[in-house]
CSV table of C-alpha atoms in Angstrom, one decimal:
chain,number,residue,atom,x,y,z
A,126,MET,CA,69.4,94.2,110.9
A,127,SER,CA,72.4,92.2,109.7
A,128,THR,CA,72.7,89.6,107.1
A,129,SER,CA,73.7,87.3,109.5
A,130,SER,CA,70.3,87.5,112.0
A,131,VAL,CA,68.1,87.4,108.7
A,132,LEU,CA,69.9,84.1,107.5
A,133,TYR,CA,70.2,82.5,111.3
A,134,ASP,CA,66.9,81.1,112.6
A,135,HIS,CA,67.3,80.9,116.4
A,136,PRO,CA,66.7,76.8,117.3
A,137,GLY,CA,63.5,76.2,119.3
A,138,PRO,CA,63.7,73.9,122.5
A,139,ARG,CA,63.7,70.6,120.5
A,140,ALA,CA,66.3,71.7,118.2
A,141,ARG,CA,68.5,73.0,121.1
A,142,VAL,CA,68.3,69.5,122.9
A,143,ARG,CA,69.1,67.7,119.6
A,144,ASN,CA,72.1,70.0,119.3
A,145,VAL,CA,73.2,69.2,122.8
A,146,VAL,CA,72.9,65.4,122.1
A,147,LEU,CA,74.8,65.8,118.8
A,148,THR,CA,77.5,67.4,120.3
A,149,LEU,CA,78.0,65.1,123.4
A,150,VAL,CA,77.9,62.1,121.0
A,151,PHE,CA,80.4,63.4,118.5
A,152,GLY,CA,82.3,64.6,121.6
A,153,VAL,CA,82.4,61.3,123.3
A,154,ALA,CA,83.2,59.6,119.6
A,155,LEU,CA,86.3,62.2,119.2
A,156,ALA,CA,87.7,61.1,122.7
A,157,ALA,CA,87.5,57.6,122.0
A,158,LEU,CA,89.1,57.9,118.7
A,159,LEU,CA,92.0,60.0,120.3
A,160,TRP,CA,92.3,57.5,123.2
A,161,TRP,CA,92.5,54.3,120.7
A,162,VAL,CA,95.3,56.4,118.9
A,163,TYR,CA,97.2,57.2,122.1
A,164,ARG,CA,97.0,53.5,123.0
A,165,LYS,CA,98.1,52.2,119.9
A,166,PHE,CA,101.1,54.9,119.9
A,167,ASP,CA,101.9,53.7,123.6
A,168,GLU,CA,101.8,50.0,122.5
A,169,ALA,CA,104.4,51.0,120.1
A,170,GLY,CA,106.5,52.6,122.6
A,171,GLN,CA,106.4,56.2,120.6
A,172,TRP,CA,105.5,57.8,124.2
A,173,GLU,CA,108.8,56.8,125.5
A,174,ALA,CA,110.8,59.8,126.9
A,175,ARG,CA,114.1,58.8,124.8
A,176,LEU,CA,112.3,59.5,121.7
A,177,TRP,CA,111.2,63.1,122.9
A,178,GLN,CA,114.3,64.2,124.7
A,179,PRO,CA,115.7,66.0,121.5
A,180,PHE,CA,113.0,68.4,121.8
A,181,THR,CA,114.1,69.6,125.2
A,182,GLU,CA,117.6,70.5,123.6
A,183,SER,CA,118.0,74.2,122.4
A,184,ALA,CA,119.9,72.8,119.1
A,185,THR,CA,116.8,71.0,117.9
A,186,TRP,CA,114.9,74.4,117.7
A,187,THR,CA,117.7,76.7,116.7
A,188,GLN,CA,119.0,74.5,113.8
A,189,PHE,CA,116.0,72.5,112.5
A,190,ILE,CA,112.5,73.8,113.9
A,191,TRP,CA,113.1,77.8,113.8
A,192,PRO,CA,114.8,78.0,110.3
A,193,GLY,CA,112.1,75.9,108.9
A,194,LEU,CA,109.4,77.6,110.5
A,195,ARG,CA,111.2,81.0,109.3
A,196,ALA,CA,111.3,79.8,105.6
A,197,THR,CA,107.9,78.7,105.9
A,198,LEU,CA,106.6,82.1,106.8
A,199,GLN,CA,108.4,83.9,104.5
A,200,ALA,CA,107.3,82.1,101.7
A,201,ALA,CA,103.6,82.2,102.9
A,202,ALA,CA,103.7,85.9,103.5
A,203,VAL,CA,105.2,86.6,100.2
A,204,GLY,CA,102.7,84.4,98.3
A,205,MET,CA,99.7,85.5,100.5
A,206,LEU,CA,100.3,89.1,99.3
A,207,LEU,CA,101.0,88.3,95.6
A,208,SER,CA,98.0,86.1,95.8
A,209,LEU,CA,95.6,88.5,96.8
A,210,VAL,CA,96.9,91.1,94.3
A,211,PHE,CA,96.5,88.4,91.4
A,212,GLY,CA,93.1,87.7,92.6
A,213,ILE,CA,92.2,91.2,92.6
A,214,VAL,CA,93.5,91.8,89.1
A,215,PHE,CA,92.0,88.8,87.7
A,216,ALA,CA,88.9,89.2,89.1
A,217,VAL,CA,88.5,92.6,87.7
A,218,GLY,CA,89.8,91.4,84.6
A,219,ARG,CA,87.1,88.6,84.4
A,220,LEU,CA,84.4,91.3,84.8
A,221,SER,CA,85.6,93.8,82.4
A,222,GLU,CA,83.1,94.4,79.6
A,223,HIS,CA,85.9,94.2,76.9
A,224,ARG,CA,86.4,90.7,75.4
A,225,TRP,CA,90.1,90.8,74.6
A,226,ILE,CA,90.6,91.1,78.4
A,227,SER,CA,88.0,89.2,80.2
A,228,ILE,CA,88.5,86.0,78.1
A,229,PRO,CA,92.4,85.9,78.4
A,230,ALA,CA,91.8,86.4,82.1
A,231,GLY,CA,89.2,83.5,82.5
A,232,ALA,CA,91.8,81.2,80.5
A,233,VAL,CA,94.5,82.2,83.2
A,234,VAL,CA,92.4,81.6,86.3
A,235,GLU,CA,90.9,78.4,84.9
A,236,PHE,CA,94.2,76.9,83.5
A,237,PHE,CA,96.0,77.9,86.8
A,238,ARG,CA,93.0,76.2,89.1
A,239,ALA,CA,93.2,73.1,87.1
A,240,VAL,CA,96.9,72.4,87.2
A,241,PRO,CA,98.0,70.8,90.4
A,242,LEU,CA,100.2,73.1,92.7
A,243,LEU,CA,102.8,70.5,93.2
A,244,LEU,CA,103.3,70.3,89.3
A,245,MET,CA,103.5,74.0,88.9
A,246,ILE,CA,106.2,74.1,91.6
A,247,PHE,CA,108.1,71.4,89.7
A,248,PHE,CA,107.9,73.4,86.3
A,249,VAL,CA,109.0,76.7,87.6
A,250,PHE,CA,112.0,75.1,89.2
A,251,TYR,CA,113.1,72.8,86.4
A,252,GLY,CA,111.3,73.9,83.4
A,253,VAL,CA,111.5,77.5,83.7
A,254,PRO,CA,115.2,77.8,83.6
A,255,PHE,CA,115.4,76.3,80.0
A,256,LEU,CA,113.3,79.3,79.2
A,257,ILE,CA,115.2,82.2,80.9
A,258,GLN,CA,118.6,80.5,80.6
A,259,GLY,CA,119.4,80.7,84.2
A,260,PRO,CA,118.4,79.1,87.4
A,261,VAL,CA,115.0,79.7,89.6
A,262,PRO,CA,115.9,79.9,93.3
A,263,ALA,CA,113.7,77.5,95.3
A,264,PHE,CA,112.2,80.1,97.1
A,265,TRP,CA,110.6,81.6,94.0
A,266,ALA,CA,109.7,78.4,92.7
A,267,VAL,CA,107.5,77.8,95.6
A,268,VAL,CA,106.2,81.5,95.8
A,269,ILE,CA,105.4,81.4,92.1
A,270,GLY,CA,103.6,78.2,92.3
A,271,LEU,CA,101.6,79.2,95.5
A,272,THR,CA,100.7,82.5,94.0
A,273,LEU,CA,99.4,81.2,90.7
A,274,TYR,CA,97.0,78.4,92.2
A,275,ASN,CA,95.9,80.3,95.2
A,276,GLY,CA,95.6,83.6,93.3
A,277,SER,CA,93.3,81.9,91.0
A,278,VAL,CA,91.2,80.4,93.5
A,279,LEU,CA,90.9,84.0,95.0
A,280,ALA,CA,90.3,85.6,91.7
A,281,GLU,CA,86.9,83.4,91.5
A,282,ALA,CA,86.3,84.3,95.3
A,283,PHE,CA,86.4,88.2,94.4
A,284,ARG,CA,84.5,87.8,91.6
A,285,ALA,CA,81.4,86.2,93.8
A,286,GLY,CA,81.9,88.7,96.2
A,287,ILE,CA,81.5,91.3,93.4
A,288,HIS,CA,78.4,89.9,91.9
A,289,ALA,CA,76.9,89.2,95.5
A,290,VAL,CA,76.8,93.2,96.2
A,291,PRO,CA,73.5,94.6,95.4
A,292,GLY,CA,73.2,96.1,91.8
A,293,GLY,CA,71.8,99.2,93.2
A,294,GLN,CA,75.3,100.2,94.8
A,295,ALA,CA,76.9,100.3,91.4
A,296,GLU,CA,73.9,102.2,89.9
A,297,ALA,CA,74.0,104.8,92.4
A,298,ALA,CA,77.6,105.2,92.2
A,299,TYR,CA,77.2,105.7,88.2
A,300,ALA,CA,74.3,108.1,88.8
A,301,ILE,CA,76.2,110.8,90.6
A,302,GLY,CA,79.2,110.6,87.8
A,303,MET,CA,81.5,108.0,89.0
A,304,ARG,CA,83.7,106.2,86.5
A,305,LYS,CA,83.7,102.3,86.3
A,306,SER,CA,87.1,102.2,87.9
A,307,GLN,CA,86.1,104.3,90.9
A,308,VAL,CA,83.0,102.2,91.3
A,309,MET,CA,85.0,99.1,91.3
A,310,GLN,CA,87.7,100.4,93.4
A,311,LEU,CA,85.6,102.5,96.2
A,312,ILE,CA,82.3,100.4,96.3
A,313,LEU,CA,82.3,96.9,94.8
A,314,LEU,CA,85.6,95.7,95.9
A,315,PRO,CA,85.6,96.7,99.6
A,316,GLN,CA,82.1,95.1,100.1
A,317,ALA,CA,83.1,92.1,98.1
A,318,ALA,CA,86.3,91.6,100.3
A,319,ARG,CA,84.4,92.0,103.5
A,320,ALA,CA,81.6,89.5,102.3
A,321,MET,CA,84.1,87.0,101.1
A,322,LEU,CA,86.5,87.2,104.2
A,323,PRO,CA,85.8,83.6,105.5
A,324,VAL,CA,86.5,82.2,102.2
A,325,ILE,CA,89.9,84.5,101.6
A,326,VAL,CA,91.0,83.6,105.0
A,327,SER,CA,90.4,79.7,104.3
A,328,GLN,CA,92.5,80.0,101.1
A,329,LEU,CA,95.5,81.7,103.0
A,330,VAL,CA,95.3,78.8,105.5
A,331,VAL,CA,95.6,76.6,102.5
A,332,LEU,CA,98.3,78.3,101.0
A,333,LEU,CA,100.6,78.4,104.4
A,334,LYS,CA,99.7,74.6,104.4
A,335,ASP,CA,101.0,74.3,101.0
A,336,THR,CA,104.1,75.7,101.4
A,337,ALA,CA,105.1,72.1,102.7
A,338,LEU,CA,105.0,71.1,99.0
A,339,GLY,CA,108.4,72.9,98.5
A,340,TYR,CA,110.0,69.8,99.6
A,341,ILE,CA,110.0,68.9,95.8
A,342,VAL,CA,112.7,71.3,95.1
A,343,ALA,CA,114.6,71.0,98.4
A,344,TYR,CA,113.2,74.3,99.8
A,345,PRO,CA,114.2,74.1,103.6
A,346,GLU,CA,110.4,74.7,104.9
A,347,LEU,CA,109.1,73.4,108.2
A,348,LEU,CA,108.3,70.1,107.1
A,349,GLN,CA,111.5,69.6,105.5
A,350,ARG,CA,113.7,70.9,108.4
A,351,GLY,CA,111.5,69.9,111.2
A,352,VAL,CA,110.5,66.3,110.3
A,353,ASN,CA,112.5,64.8,107.7
A,354,ASP,CA,115.9,66.3,108.5
A,355,LEU,CA,115.5,66.3,112.5
A,356,ALA,CA,114.4,62.9,112.2
A,357,ALA,CA,117.4,61.8,109.9
A,358,ASN,CA,119.8,63.5,112.4
A,359,ARG,CA,118.3,63.7,116.0
A,360,GLY,CA,114.9,62.0,116.7
A,361,ASN,CA,112.1,60.0,116.0
A,362,ILE,CA,110.0,60.7,112.9
A,363,VAL,CA,106.8,60.5,114.6
A,364,ALA,CA,107.6,62.6,117.4
A,365,ALA,CA,108.8,65.1,115.0
A,366,ALA,CA,105.6,65.0,112.8
A,367,ILE,CA,103.5,65.8,116.0
A,368,VAL,CA,105.4,68.7,117.2
A,369,VAL,CA,105.4,70.4,113.6
A,370,ALA,CA,101.4,69.5,113.4
A,371,ALA,CA,101.2,71.4,116.4
A,372,ILE,CA,103.0,74.3,115.3
A,373,TYR,CA,101.0,74.5,112.1
A,374,ILE,CA,97.8,74.0,114.3
A,375,VAL,CA,98.9,77.2,116.1
A,376,ILE,CA,99.9,79.1,113.3
A,377,ASN,CA,96.6,78.6,111.4
A,378,SER,CA,94.7,79.1,114.6
A,379,LEU,CA,96.5,82.8,114.9
A,380,LEU,CA,95.7,83.7,111.3
A,381,THR,CA,92.0,82.6,111.7
A,382,TRP,CA,91.6,84.6,115.1
A,383,PHE,CA,93.2,87.8,113.2
A,384,ALA,CA,90.6,87.0,110.2
A,385,GLY,CA,87.7,86.9,112.8
A,386,TRP,CA,88.8,90.0,114.9
A,387,LEU,CA,89.5,92.0,111.2
A,388,SER,CA,85.9,91.0,110.1
A,389,ALA,CA,84.5,92.0,113.3
A,390,ARG,CA,86.2,95.2,113.4
A,391,THR,CA,85.5,96.3,109.6
A,392,GLN,CA,81.4,95.1,110.4
A,393,ARG,CA,81.7,97.7,113.4
A,394,ARG,CA,82.8,100.4,111.1
A,395,ALA,CA,80.7,99.6,108.3
A,396,PHE,CA,77.4,99.5,110.7
A,397,ARG,CA,78.5,102.3,112.8
A,398,ALA,CA,75.7,104.9,112.3
A,399,PRO,CA,76.8,108.7,111.5
A,400,ARG,CA,75.8,111.5,113.7
A,401,PRO,CA,72.7,113.1,112.9
A,402,THR,CA,73.0,116.5,111.3
A,403,ALA,CA,70.9,119.5,111.2
A,404,ALA,CA,69.8,118.9,107.5
A,405,GLY,CA,67.9,115.7,109.0
A,406,PRO,CA,68.1,112.3,110.2
A,407,ALA,CA,71.3,110.3,109.9
A,408,PRO,CA,71.0,107.7,106.7
A,409,SER,CA,70.6,103.9,107.4
A,410,SER,CA,73.7,102.0,108.5
A,411,ASP,CA,72.3,98.8,106.7
A,412,ALA,CA,73.6,99.7,103.5
A,413,THR,CA,76.5,101.8,101.8
A,414,VAL,CA,75.0,105.3,100.9
A,415,VAL,CA,76.8,107.1,98.2
A,416,GLU,CA,76.4,110.9,98.5
A,417,PRO,CA,76.7,113.2,95.4
A,418,GLN,CA,79.2,115.6,95.2
A,419,GLY,CA,78.7,119.3,94.7
């Protein structure tokens, strides 16, 4: 039996009726809100064709939208990779039995979680050059800020996921002679990552949106190029903002869909029962089983 089936209690007839009623009420309320917004924009003339005409021209997409989107995806991709590495390293560091490792790791995580991301990007771009006696590119100022902040949040997510793994998993691994590094790498981290996948994906979506803060150091990301620069040169700022918001929604929806697909795939592999052997029935697929070696 899967964990989700244990934690989720199927609603009865009255609960189903209540859910349908609440869904209809909130649906009508949302539709009314969208209609009100549409009418207000219409009264202000924001739906006039001349304001949207620049988005029918290829130059708008090739000179503004696509360069900004490419810069956003580049910073987000590098930031996601480094944040995951940062999160894993510092989560393991905080769980270390050596205080000279766990205390500094905890201090780093708590510090960068507390400092606003915008301030970190600003400091890396304007403050670090005084320390290294050289300029810091806007790309790396954004990436480093994203890595430090989101990596610290992910470190706590990984640490919570590792604590959530049943203690018998590690005890069984130690019993067959595994070292602590092997237990962490082969037993705890894979299960923690699977359990905390929704939290990890949510933070990566936040990271993607946070690339918009690169405007503070003039990084040419999607918001800067697709809204500020485009509105100043070719179009209306409201129309540009709506188009850019739609692009962000599509990208984040694709990322969420990919995470759901990956989660379903890993769960199928985790709960797939192995074939029975001549030695006896196959072990239960509800938990990870550690086989003794030799």
